[in-house]
PDB file of C-alpha atoms in Angstrom:
ATOM      1  CA  MET S 106       0.000   0.000   0.000  1.00  0.00           C
ATOM      2  CA  ILE S 107       2.811   2.393   0.873  1.00  0.00           C
ATOM      3  CA  HIS S 108       4.593   1.712  -2.422  1.00  0.00           C
ATOM      4  CA  ALA S 109       1.385   2.331  -4.412  1.00  0.00           C
ATOM      5  CA  ALA S 110       0.716   5.615  -2.615  1.00  0.00           C
ATOM      6  CA  LYS S 111       4.293   6.811  -3.115  1.00  0.00           C
ATOM      7  CA  ARG S 112       4.113   5.982  -6.858  1.00  0.00           C
ATOM      8  CA  GLN S 113       1.148   8.346  -7.020  1.00  0.00           C
ATOM      9  CA  GLY S 114       3.133  11.072  -5.261  1.00  0.00           C
ATOM     10  CA  LEU S 115       1.123  10.826  -2.046  1.00  0.00           C
ATOM     11  CA  GLY S 116       2.395  11.247   1.473  1.00  0.00           C
ATOM     12  CA  VAL S 117       1.961   8.225   3.706  1.00  0.00           C
ATOM     13  CA  CYS S 118       1.144   8.074   7.396  1.00  0.00           C
ATOM     14  CA  ALA S 119       1.528   4.388   8.279  1.00  0.00           C
ATOM     15  CA  GLY S 120      -0.023   2.880  11.387  1.00  0.00           C
ATOM     16  CA  VAL S 121       2.631   0.888  13.258  1.00  0.00           C
ATOM     17  CA  MET S 122       3.540  -0.291  16.723  1.00  0.00           C
ATOM     18  CA  THR S 123       6.252  -2.938  16.741  1.00  0.00           C
ATOM     19  CA  PRO S 124       9.857  -2.398  15.666  1.00  0.00           C
ATOM     20  CA  SER S 125       9.309  -4.814  12.755  1.00  0.00           C
ATOM     21  CA  GLU S 126       6.346  -2.764  11.521  1.00  0.00           C
ATOM     22  CA  ILE S 127       8.353   0.440  11.920  1.00  0.00           C
ATOM     23  CA  PHE S 128      11.326  -0.869   9.934  1.00  0.00           C
ATOM     24  CA  SER S 129       9.061  -2.258   7.188  1.00  0.00           C
ATOM     25  CA  ALA S 130       7.139   1.014   6.887  1.00  0.00           C
ATOM     26  CA  CYS S 131      10.374   3.020   6.751  1.00  0.00           C
ATOM     27  CA  GLU S 132      11.872   0.737   4.096  1.00  0.00           C
ATOM     28  CA  ALA S 133       8.688   1.165   2.040  1.00  0.00           C
ATOM     29  CA  GLY S 134       8.982   4.963   2.251  1.00  0.00           C
ATOM     30  CA  ALA S 135       6.448   6.050   4.887  1.00  0.00           C
ATOM     31  CA  ASP S 136       6.627   9.763   5.703  1.00  0.00           C
ATOM     32  CA  VAL S 137       5.021   9.567   9.146  1.00  0.00           C
ATOM     33  CA  LEU S 138       4.741   6.649  11.552  1.00  0.00           C
ATOM     34  CA  LYS S 139       1.466   6.685  13.489  1.00  0.00           C
ATOM     35  CA  ILE S 140       2.184   4.800  16.708  1.00  0.00           C
ATOM     36  CA  PHE S 141      -1.037   3.160  17.927  1.00  0.00           C
ATOM     37  CA  PRO S 142      -1.859   2.767  20.696  1.00  0.00           C
ATOM     38  CA  ALA S 143       0.796   5.160  21.957  1.00  0.00           C
ATOM     39  CA  SER S 144      -0.419   4.808  25.533  1.00  0.00           C
ATOM     40  CA  ALA S 145       0.714   1.152  25.547  1.00  0.00           C
ATOM     41  CA  LEU S 146       4.353   2.194  25.097  1.00  0.00           C
ATOM     42  CA  PRO S 147       6.754   4.505  26.943  1.00  0.00           C
ATOM     43  CA  GLU S 148       6.302   8.150  25.942  1.00  0.00           C
ATOM     44  CA  ASN S 149       9.917   8.252  24.735  1.00  0.00           C
ATOM     45  CA  TYR S 150       9.379   5.294  22.355  1.00  0.00           C
ATOM     46  CA  PRO S 151      10.410   7.305  19.251  1.00  0.00           C
ATOM     47  CA  GLN S 152      13.676   8.248  20.932  1.00  0.00           C
ATOM     48  CA  LEU S 153      14.335   4.579  21.666  1.00  0.00           C
ATOM     49  CA  ILE S 154      13.668   3.418  18.103  1.00  0.00           C
ATOM     50  CA  LYS S 155      15.090   6.292  16.011  1.00  0.00           C
ATOM     51  CA  GLY S 156      18.719   5.265  16.539  1.00  0.00           C
ATOM     52  CA  PRO S 157      18.617   2.138  14.369  1.00  0.00           C
ATOM     53  CA  LEU S 158      16.585   3.773  11.571  1.00  0.00           C
ATOM     54  CA  SER S 159      18.512   4.498   8.387  1.00  0.00           C
ATOM     55  CA  ALA S 160      16.601   7.711   7.546  1.00  0.00           C
ATOM     56  CA  PRO S 161      14.752  10.360   9.556  1.00  0.00           C
ATOM     57  CA  VAL S 162      11.016   9.842   9.893  1.00  0.00           C
ATOM     58  CA  ARG S 163       8.292  11.678  11.788  1.00  0.00           C
ATOM     59  CA  PHE S 164       6.342  10.004  14.586  1.00  0.00           C
ATOM     60  CA  SER S 165       2.724  10.681  15.567  1.00  0.00           C
ATOM     61  CA  ALA S 166       1.224   9.438  18.855  1.00  0.00           C
ATOM     62  CA  VAL S 167      -2.359   8.204  18.599  1.00  0.00           C
ATOM     63  CA  GLY S 168      -4.416   6.184  21.051  1.00  0.00           C
ATOM     64  CA  GLY S 169      -4.690   7.300  24.646  1.00  0.00           C
ATOM     65  CA  VAL S 170      -3.662  10.870  23.854  1.00  0.00           C
ATOM     66  CA  ASP S 171      -5.812  13.716  25.166  1.00  0.00           C
ATOM     67  CA  VAL S 172      -5.411  17.361  26.077  1.00  0.00           C
ATOM     68  CA  ASN S 173      -4.171  16.340  29.526  1.00  0.00           C
ATOM     69  CA  ASN S 174      -1.160  14.394  28.241  1.00  0.00           C
ATOM     70  CA  ALA S 175      -0.559  15.696  24.699  1.00  0.00           C
ATOM     71  CA  ALA S 176       2.307  17.911  25.828  1.00  0.00           C
ATOM     72  CA  ASP S 177       4.057  14.926  27.391  1.00  0.00           C
ATOM     73  CA  TYR S 178       3.911  13.053  24.074  1.00  0.00           C
ATOM     74  CA  LEU S 179       5.037  16.121  22.119  1.00  0.00           C
ATOM     75  CA  ARG S 180       8.345  16.010  23.966  1.00  0.00           C
ATOM     76  CA  TYR S 181       9.182  12.929  21.873  1.00  0.00           C
ATOM     77  CA  TYR S 182       6.674  12.816  19.009  1.00  0.00           C
ATOM     78  CA  ASP S 183       6.321  15.216  16.082  1.00  0.00           C
ATOM     79  CA  SER S 184       2.527  15.257  16.346  1.00  0.00           C
ATOM     80  CA  VAL S 185      -0.390  13.746  18.228  1.00  0.00           C
ATOM     81  CA  GLY S 186      -3.847  12.573  17.256  1.00  0.00           C
ATOM     82  CA  ILE S 187      -6.703  13.123  19.661  1.00  0.00           C
ATOM     83  CA  GLY S 188      -9.761  11.000  18.911  1.00  0.00           C
ATOM     84  CA  SER S 189     -11.808   9.371  21.651  1.00  0.00           C
ATOM     85  CA  ALA S 190     -11.009  12.267  23.989  1.00  0.00           C
ATOM     86  CA  LEU S 191     -13.117  14.388  21.655  1.00  0.00           C
ATOM     87  CA  TYR S 192     -15.708  11.919  20.403  1.00  0.00           C
ATOM     88  CA  ARG S 193     -17.268   8.710  21.659  1.00  0.00           C
ATOM     89  CA  PRO S 194     -19.905   6.677  19.800  1.00  0.00           C
ATOM     90  CA  GLY S 195     -23.398   7.978  20.462  1.00  0.00           C
ATOM     91  CA  GLN S 196     -22.165  11.317  21.726  1.00  0.00           C
ATOM     92  CA  SER S 197     -24.200  14.339  20.685  1.00  0.00           C
ATOM     93  CA  VAL S 198     -22.892  16.880  18.217  1.00  0.00           C
ATOM     94  CA  ALA S 199     -23.199  19.525  20.927  1.00  0.00           C
ATOM     95  CA  THR S 200     -20.950  17.571  23.320  1.00  0.00           C
ATOM     96  CA  THR S 201     -18.374  16.984  20.593  1.00  0.00           C
ATOM     97  CA  ALA S 202     -18.427  20.661  19.660  1.00  0.00           C
ATOM     98  CA  GLU S 203     -17.976  21.675  23.307  1.00  0.00           C
ATOM     99  CA  ARG S 204     -14.993  19.340  23.763  1.00  0.00           C
ATOM    100  CA  CYS S 205     -13.395  20.679  20.590  1.00  0.00           C
ATOM    101  CA  PHE S 206     -14.059  24.247  21.672  1.00  0.00           C
ATOM    102  CA  ARG S 207     -12.422  23.663  25.079  1.00  0.00           C
ATOM    103  CA  LEU S 208      -9.387  22.070  23.450  1.00  0.00           C
ATOM    104  CA  LEU S 209      -9.023  24.995  21.055  1.00  0.00           C
ATOM    105  CA  GLN S 210      -9.391  27.481  23.901  1.00  0.00           C
ATOM    106  CA  LEU S 211      -6.532  25.845  25.756  1.00  0.00           C
ATOM    107  CA  TRP S 212      -4.412  25.659  22.617  1.00  0.00           C
ATOM    108  CA  GLU S 213      -5.044  29.171  21.284  1.00  0.00           C
ATOM    109  CA  GLY S 214      -5.215  30.857  24.672  1.00  0.00           C
ATOM    110  CA  GLY S 215      -1.837  29.526  25.621  1.00  0.00           C
ATOM    111  CA  THR S 216      -3.176  28.014  28.840  1.00  0.00           C
ATOM    112  CA  ALA S 217      -2.097  24.581  27.683  1.00  0.00           C
ATOM    113  CA  ASP S 218       1.668  24.454  27.421  1.00  0.00           C
ATOM    114  CA  PHE S 219       1.822  21.939  24.595  1.00  0.00           C
ATOM    115  CA  ALA S 220       5.306  23.019  23.558  1.00  0.00           C
ATOM    116  CA  ARG S 221       6.966  22.448  26.912  1.00  0.00           C
ATOM    117  CA  GLY S 222       4.958  19.603  28.379  1.00  0.00           C
ATOM    118  CA  GLY S 223       2.640  21.554  30.692  1.00  0.00           C
ATOM    119  CA  ASP S 224      -0.308  19.655  32.091  1.00  0.00           C
ATOM    120  CA  GLN S 225      -3.854  20.979  31.744  1.00  0.00           C
ATOM    121  CA  LYS S 226      -6.850  19.014  33.011  1.00  0.00           C
ATOM    122  CA  VAL S 227      -9.990  19.191  30.882  1.00  0.00           C
ATOM    123  CA  THR S 228     -13.242  17.437  31.682  1.00  0.00           C
TER     124      THR S 228
END
């Protein structure tokens, strides 16, 4: 799949977890490695695995990431994905919108220190 996407000039964000999956995705040309579930591994996992890689690659933490711990992951990852912290099956549109709004307020208002690992609790 990665080879086909790259032949079409597309960027690839490959979902991986194990070292074998990481090495295979890198060899195939993945641009970003989406570590899932990131919460099952040490936060510094990218730092541990980058050494043996032959080329630089970006890492994205997904799974178990929320506004309360995103900054901790961003110390080691290039990006984070926040999913179930914003939406759960059956949740109303209004609740989803409110959670998104609160996250954006923290981000844009500078009250969440995502760049330096500050911790902000959001309910």
